[in-house]
Coordinates of C-alpha atoms in Angstrom, one line a residue:
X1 CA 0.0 0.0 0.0
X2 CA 1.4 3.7 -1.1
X3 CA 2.9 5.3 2.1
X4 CA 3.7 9.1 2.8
X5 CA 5.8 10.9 5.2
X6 CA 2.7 11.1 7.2
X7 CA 2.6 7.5 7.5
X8 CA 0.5 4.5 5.7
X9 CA -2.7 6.3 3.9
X10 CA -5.9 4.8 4.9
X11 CA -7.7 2.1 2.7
X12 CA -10.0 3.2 -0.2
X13 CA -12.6 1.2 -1.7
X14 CA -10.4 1.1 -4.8
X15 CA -7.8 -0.8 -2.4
X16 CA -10.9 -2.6 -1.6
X17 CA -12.3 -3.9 -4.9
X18 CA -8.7 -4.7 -6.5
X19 CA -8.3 -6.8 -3.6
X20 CA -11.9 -8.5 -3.7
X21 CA -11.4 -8.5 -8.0
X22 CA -14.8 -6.5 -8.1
X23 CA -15.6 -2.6 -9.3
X24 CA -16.0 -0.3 -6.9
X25 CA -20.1 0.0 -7.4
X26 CA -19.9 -3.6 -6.3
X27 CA -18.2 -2.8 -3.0
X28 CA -20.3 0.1 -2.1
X29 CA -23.5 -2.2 -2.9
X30 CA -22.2 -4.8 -0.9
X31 CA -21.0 -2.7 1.9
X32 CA -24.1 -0.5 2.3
X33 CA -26.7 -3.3 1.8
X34 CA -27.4 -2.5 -1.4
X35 CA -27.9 -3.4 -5.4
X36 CA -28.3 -7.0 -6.4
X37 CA -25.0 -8.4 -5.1
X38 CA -24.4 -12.6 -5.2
X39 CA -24.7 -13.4 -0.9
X40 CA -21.2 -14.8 -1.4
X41 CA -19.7 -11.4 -3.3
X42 CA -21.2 -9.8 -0.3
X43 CA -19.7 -11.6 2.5
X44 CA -16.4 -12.2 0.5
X45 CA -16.2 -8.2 0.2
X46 CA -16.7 -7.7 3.7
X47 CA -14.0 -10.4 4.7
X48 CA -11.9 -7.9 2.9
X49 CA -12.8 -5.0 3.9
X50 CA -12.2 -5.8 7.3
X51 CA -9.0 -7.1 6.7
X52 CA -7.7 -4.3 4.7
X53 CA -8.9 -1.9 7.4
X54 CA -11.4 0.0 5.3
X55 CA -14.4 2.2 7.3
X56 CA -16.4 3.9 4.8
X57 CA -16.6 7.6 4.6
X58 CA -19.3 8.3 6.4
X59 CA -20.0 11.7 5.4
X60 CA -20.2 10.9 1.7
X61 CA -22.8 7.9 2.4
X62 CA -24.9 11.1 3.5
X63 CA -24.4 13.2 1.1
X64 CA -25.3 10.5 -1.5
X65 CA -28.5 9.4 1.0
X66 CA -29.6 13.0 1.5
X67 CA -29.0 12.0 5.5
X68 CA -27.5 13.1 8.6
X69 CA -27.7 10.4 10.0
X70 CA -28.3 12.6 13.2
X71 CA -31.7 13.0 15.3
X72 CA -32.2 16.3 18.1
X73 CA -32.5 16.4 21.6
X74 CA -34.5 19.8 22.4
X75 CA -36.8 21.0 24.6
X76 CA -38.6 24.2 25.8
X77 CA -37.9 23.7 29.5
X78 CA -35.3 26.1 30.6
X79 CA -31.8 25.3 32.3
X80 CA -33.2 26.7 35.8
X81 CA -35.5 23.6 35.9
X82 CA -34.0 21.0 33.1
X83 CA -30.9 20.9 34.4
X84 CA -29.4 23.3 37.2
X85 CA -26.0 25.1 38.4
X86 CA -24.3 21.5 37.8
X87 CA -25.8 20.9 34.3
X88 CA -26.8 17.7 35.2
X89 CA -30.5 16.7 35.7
X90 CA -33.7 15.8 33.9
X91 CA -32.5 17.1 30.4
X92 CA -28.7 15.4 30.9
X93 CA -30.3 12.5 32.2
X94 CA -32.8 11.6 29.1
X95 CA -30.0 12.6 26.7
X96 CA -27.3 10.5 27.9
X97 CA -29.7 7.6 27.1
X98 CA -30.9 8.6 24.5
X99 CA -27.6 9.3 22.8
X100 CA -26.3 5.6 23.5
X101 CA -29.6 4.8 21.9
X102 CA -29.2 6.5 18.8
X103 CA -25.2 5.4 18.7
X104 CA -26.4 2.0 18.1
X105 CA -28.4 2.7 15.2
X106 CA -25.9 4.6 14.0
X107 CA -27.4 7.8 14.7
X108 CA -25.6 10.5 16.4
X109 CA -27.2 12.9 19.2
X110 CA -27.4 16.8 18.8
X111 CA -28.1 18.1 22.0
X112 CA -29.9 21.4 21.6
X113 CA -30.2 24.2 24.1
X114 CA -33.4 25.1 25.7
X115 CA -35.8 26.4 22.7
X116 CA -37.0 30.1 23.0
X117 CA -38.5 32.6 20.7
X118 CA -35.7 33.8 18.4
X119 CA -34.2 30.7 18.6
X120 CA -34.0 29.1 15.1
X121 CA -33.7 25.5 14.7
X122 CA -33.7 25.8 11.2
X123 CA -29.9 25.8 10.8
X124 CA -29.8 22.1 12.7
X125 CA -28.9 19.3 10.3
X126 CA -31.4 16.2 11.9
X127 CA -33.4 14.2 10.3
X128 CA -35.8 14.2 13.0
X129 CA -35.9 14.9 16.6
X130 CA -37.2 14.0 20.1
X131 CA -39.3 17.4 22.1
X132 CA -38.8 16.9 25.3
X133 CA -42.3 17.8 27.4
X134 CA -43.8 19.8 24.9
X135 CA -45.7 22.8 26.2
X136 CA -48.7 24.2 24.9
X137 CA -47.3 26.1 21.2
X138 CA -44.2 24.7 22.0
X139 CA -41.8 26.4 19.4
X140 CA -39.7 23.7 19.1
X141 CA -42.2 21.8 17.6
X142 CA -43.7 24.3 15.8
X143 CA -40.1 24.9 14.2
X144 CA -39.5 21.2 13.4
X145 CA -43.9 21.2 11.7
X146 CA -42.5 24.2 9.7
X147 CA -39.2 21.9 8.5
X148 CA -41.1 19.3 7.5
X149 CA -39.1 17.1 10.1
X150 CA -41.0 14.0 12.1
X151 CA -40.2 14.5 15.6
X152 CA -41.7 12.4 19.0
X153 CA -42.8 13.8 22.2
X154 CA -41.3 12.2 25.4
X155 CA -44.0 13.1 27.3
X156 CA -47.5 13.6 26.5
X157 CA -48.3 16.6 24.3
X158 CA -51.1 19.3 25.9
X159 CA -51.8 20.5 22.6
X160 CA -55.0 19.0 21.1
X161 CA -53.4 20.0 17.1
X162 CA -50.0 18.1 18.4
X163 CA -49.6 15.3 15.8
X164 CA -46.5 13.7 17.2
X165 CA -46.3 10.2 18.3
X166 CA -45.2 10.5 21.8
X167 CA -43.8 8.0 25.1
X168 CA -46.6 8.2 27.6
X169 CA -44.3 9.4 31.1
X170 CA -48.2 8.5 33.1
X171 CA -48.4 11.9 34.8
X172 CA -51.6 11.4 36.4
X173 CA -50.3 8.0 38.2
X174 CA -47.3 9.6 39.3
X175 CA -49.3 12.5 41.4
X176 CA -51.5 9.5 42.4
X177 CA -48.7 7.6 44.0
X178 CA -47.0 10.4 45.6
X179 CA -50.7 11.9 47.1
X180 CA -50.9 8.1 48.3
X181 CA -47.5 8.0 50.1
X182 CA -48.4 11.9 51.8
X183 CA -51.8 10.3 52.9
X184 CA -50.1 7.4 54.3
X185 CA -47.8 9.3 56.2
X186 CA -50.3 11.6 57.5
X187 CA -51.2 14.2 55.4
X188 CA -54.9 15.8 55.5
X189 CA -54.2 19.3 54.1
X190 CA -51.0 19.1 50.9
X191 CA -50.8 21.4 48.7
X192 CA -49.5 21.0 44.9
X193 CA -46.8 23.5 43.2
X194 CA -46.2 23.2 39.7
X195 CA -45.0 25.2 37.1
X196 CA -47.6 27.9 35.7
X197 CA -46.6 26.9 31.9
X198 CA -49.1 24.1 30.4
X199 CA -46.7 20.7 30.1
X200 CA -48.6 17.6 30.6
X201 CA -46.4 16.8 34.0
X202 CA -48.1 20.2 35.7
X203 CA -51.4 19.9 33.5
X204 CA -51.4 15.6 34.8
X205 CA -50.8 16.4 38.4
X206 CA -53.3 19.2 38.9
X207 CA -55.9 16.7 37.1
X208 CA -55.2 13.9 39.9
X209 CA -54.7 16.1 42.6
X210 CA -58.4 17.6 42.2
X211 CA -59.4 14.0 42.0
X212 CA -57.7 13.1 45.2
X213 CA -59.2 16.0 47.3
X214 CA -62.5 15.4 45.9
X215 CA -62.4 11.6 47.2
X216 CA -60.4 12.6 50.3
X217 CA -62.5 15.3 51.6
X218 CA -59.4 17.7 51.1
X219 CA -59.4 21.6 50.1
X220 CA -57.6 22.2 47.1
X221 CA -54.2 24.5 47.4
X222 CA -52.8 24.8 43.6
X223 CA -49.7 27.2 43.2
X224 CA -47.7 27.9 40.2
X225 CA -44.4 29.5 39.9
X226 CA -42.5 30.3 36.6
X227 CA -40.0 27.6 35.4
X228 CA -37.6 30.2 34.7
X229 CA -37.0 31.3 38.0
X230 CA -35.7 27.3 39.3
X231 CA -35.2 27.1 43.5
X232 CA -36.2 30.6 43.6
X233 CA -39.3 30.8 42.4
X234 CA -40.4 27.5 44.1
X235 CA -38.9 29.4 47.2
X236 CA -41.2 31.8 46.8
X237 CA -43.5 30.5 45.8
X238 CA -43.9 27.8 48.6
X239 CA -43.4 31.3 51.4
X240 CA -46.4 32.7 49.9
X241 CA -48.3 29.7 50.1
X242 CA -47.7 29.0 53.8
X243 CA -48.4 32.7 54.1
X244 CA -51.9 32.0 53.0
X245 CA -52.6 28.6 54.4
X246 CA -50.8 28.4 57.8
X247 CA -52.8 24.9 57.9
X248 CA -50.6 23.1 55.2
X249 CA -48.9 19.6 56.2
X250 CA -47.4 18.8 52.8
X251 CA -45.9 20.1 49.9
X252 CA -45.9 18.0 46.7
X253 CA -43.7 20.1 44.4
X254 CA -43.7 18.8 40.8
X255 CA -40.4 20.1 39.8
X256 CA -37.6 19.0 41.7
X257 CA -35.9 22.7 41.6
X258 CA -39.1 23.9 43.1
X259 CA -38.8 21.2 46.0
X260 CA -35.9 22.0 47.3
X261 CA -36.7 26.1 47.2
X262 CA -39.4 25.0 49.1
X263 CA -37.7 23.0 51.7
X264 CA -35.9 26.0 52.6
X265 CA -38.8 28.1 52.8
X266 CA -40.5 26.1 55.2
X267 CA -37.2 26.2 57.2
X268 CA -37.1 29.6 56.8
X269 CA -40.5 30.2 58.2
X270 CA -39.2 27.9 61.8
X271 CA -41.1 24.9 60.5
X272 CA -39.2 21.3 60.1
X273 CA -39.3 18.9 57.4
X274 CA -41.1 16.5 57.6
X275 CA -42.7 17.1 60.9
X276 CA -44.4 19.9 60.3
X277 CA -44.7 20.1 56.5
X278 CA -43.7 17.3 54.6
X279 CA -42.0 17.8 50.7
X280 CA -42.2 15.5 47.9
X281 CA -41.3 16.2 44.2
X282 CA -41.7 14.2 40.5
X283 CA -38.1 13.2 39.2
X284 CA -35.9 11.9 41.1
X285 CA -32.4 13.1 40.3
X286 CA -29.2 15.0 41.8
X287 CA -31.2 17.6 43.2
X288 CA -33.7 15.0 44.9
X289 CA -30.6 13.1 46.3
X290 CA -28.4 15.9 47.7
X291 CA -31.0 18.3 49.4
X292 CA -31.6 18.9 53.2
X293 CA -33.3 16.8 53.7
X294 CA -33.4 14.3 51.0
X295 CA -36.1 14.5 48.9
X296 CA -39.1 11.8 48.5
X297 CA -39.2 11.0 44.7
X298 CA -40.7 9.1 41.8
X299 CA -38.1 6.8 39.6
X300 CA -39.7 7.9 36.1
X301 CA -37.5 5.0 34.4
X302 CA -35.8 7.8 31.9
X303 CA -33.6 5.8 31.0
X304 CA -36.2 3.5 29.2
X305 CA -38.5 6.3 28.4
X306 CA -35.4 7.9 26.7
X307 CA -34.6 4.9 24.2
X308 CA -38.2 4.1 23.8
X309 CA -38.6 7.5 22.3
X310 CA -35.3 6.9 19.4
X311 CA -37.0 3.9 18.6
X312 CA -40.5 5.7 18.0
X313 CA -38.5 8.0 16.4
X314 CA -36.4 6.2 13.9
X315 CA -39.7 3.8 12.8
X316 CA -41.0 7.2 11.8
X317 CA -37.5 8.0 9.7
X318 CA -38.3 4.4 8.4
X319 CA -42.1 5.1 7.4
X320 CA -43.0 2.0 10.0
X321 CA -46.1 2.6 10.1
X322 CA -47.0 -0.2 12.0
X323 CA -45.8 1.3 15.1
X324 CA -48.4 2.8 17.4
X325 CA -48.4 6.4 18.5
X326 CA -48.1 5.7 22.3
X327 CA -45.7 3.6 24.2
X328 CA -46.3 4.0 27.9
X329 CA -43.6 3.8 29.8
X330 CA -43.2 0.9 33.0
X331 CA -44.8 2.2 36.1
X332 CA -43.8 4.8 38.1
X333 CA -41.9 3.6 41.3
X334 CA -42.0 6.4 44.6
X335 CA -38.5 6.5 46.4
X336 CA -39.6 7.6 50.3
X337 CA -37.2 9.3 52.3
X338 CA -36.7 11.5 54.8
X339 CA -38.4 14.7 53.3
X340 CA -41.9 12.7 54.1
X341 CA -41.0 9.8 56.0
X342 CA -43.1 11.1 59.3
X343 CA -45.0 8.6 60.3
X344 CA -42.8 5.4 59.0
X345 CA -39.9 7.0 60.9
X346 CA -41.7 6.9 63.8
X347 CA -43.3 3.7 63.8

């Protein structure tokens, strides 16, 4: 094989073929899974290929397919709640698996910042993407309808015109379960916080939370604070509610940034957690696990959630269209501790 100062030059599919005693075409239909190429051809160029060394240029194979060979990660949700000071959370979480997902398919992840107005997402070469909790006229999806790009919701979308296929994260059952533990640890009067925008988490919870006073006998307390504002706005949020109703024993706070702002206004007010109000919050990540107390959770199963949505996806890129529209993902697991652990602790 040629060298050059720089050392030995890679193998081409030239080196290929003269090896194999085929044309080039042949090798590129034999390599690529394409053309009408004898079985035996096939496997007698890829014995070659892989003994010479050769990986295919990649980028050309795209150019040729009119592919990227690349799906999106992005999501309205802003860094304040998706992810934090450390960067890692909810977001980082679903796109880690996700991008080992799409890595087997050979897909590659782009991991887009939090969608806003005046963001354009036009300029992103995908193929398709994944919208992460879609809000109501999310613009991300409204950018990728106006592309002409399929994309899947992980998450149920609010939006009644939303045509995405989407992974069902149960939002209802998740406020169920966590209402159930508060009751079972002695709750009569909780209150719900969730964000004041219209994703189906908050929209989910607020539907089961009615329920549950309804059947319980309880008076419904329903805050909202901005997901922009993270720990501080949940902070404040929480203050003003205690303000108003002295009488509350628990705090289920949807988003875990807003959790842990309220955990330290209810120690700011000379209340204790969890014997005088008792905090529990939806996802349970770094923030969950590191606050003061630590924070009574719900294990979502991302991870699953995360590759369930690639697949949904990349049936769509194939034009599957066998594949439903929902996949639900496994049930919802609580993970009590000590934020709500009163009675339990006690016994």
């Amino acid at each position: 094989m040629p060298t050059s100062g720089a050392g030995p030059r890679p193998p081409t599919i030239a080196d290929v073929a003269g090896a194999a005693g085929v044309s080039r075409t042949t090798v590129s239909h034999a390599l690529n899974g394409i053309g009408k190429v004898d079985p035996r051809t096939r496997e007698r160029i890829k014995q070659v290929a892989a003994e010479l060394g050769y990986r295919p240029n990649l980028r050309a194979q795209r150019l040729r397919r009119g592919q990227a060979k690349a799906i999106a990660l992005a999501s309205t949700m802003p860094v304040a709640v998706a992810a934090g000071p450390s960067r890692l959370g909810f977001y980082m979480e679903i796109a880690a698996a996700a991008a080992e997902s799409a890595l087997l398919h050979g897909y590659a992840l782009v991991l887009v910042p939090p969608v806003r107005s005046g963001t354009d997402l036009h300029s992103v070469d995908v193929d398709g993407a994944i919208v992460v909790e879609p809000d109501a006229n999310d613009v991300a999806a409204a950018q990728l309808r106006e592309r002409g790009l399929p994309y899947v919701a992980l998450g149920r979308p609010v939006s009644p015109d939303e045509p995405a296929p989407y992974i069902d994260l149960r939002g209802e059952l998740v406020a169920e379960k966590l209402l159930a533990h508060l009751r079972e640890q002695g709750a009569r009067r909780p209150a719900l916080i969730i964000g004041s925008g219209q994703r189906h988490a908050a929209v989910d919870a607020r539907t089961a939370y009615e329920r549950v006073c309804a059947e319980y006998g309880w008076e419904p307390v329903v805050a909202t604070a901005p997901e922009t504002g993270g720990e501080q706005a949940g902070y404040d949020c929480c203050a003003e509610l205690l303000a108003r109703h002295p009488g509350t024993d628990a705090v289920c706070a949807l988003v875990d940034a807003f959790a842990v702002g309220a955990v330290r206004a209810i120690k700011d007010g000379g209340r204790a957690v969890p014997d005088d109000v008792m905090v529990v919050t939806r996802y349970d990540g770094l923030r969950a696990r590191t606050c003061e107390p630590p924070l009574t959770a719900v294990d979502l199963h991302l991870d699953r959630a995360a590759s369930d949505a690639v697949e949904l996806l990349l049936a769509r890129l194939r034009g599957d269209v066998t594949t439903g529209m929902v996949v639900t993902s496994p049930e919802p697991r609580v993970i009590p501790r000590a934020s709500s652990l009163r009675v339990t602790a006690r016994a």
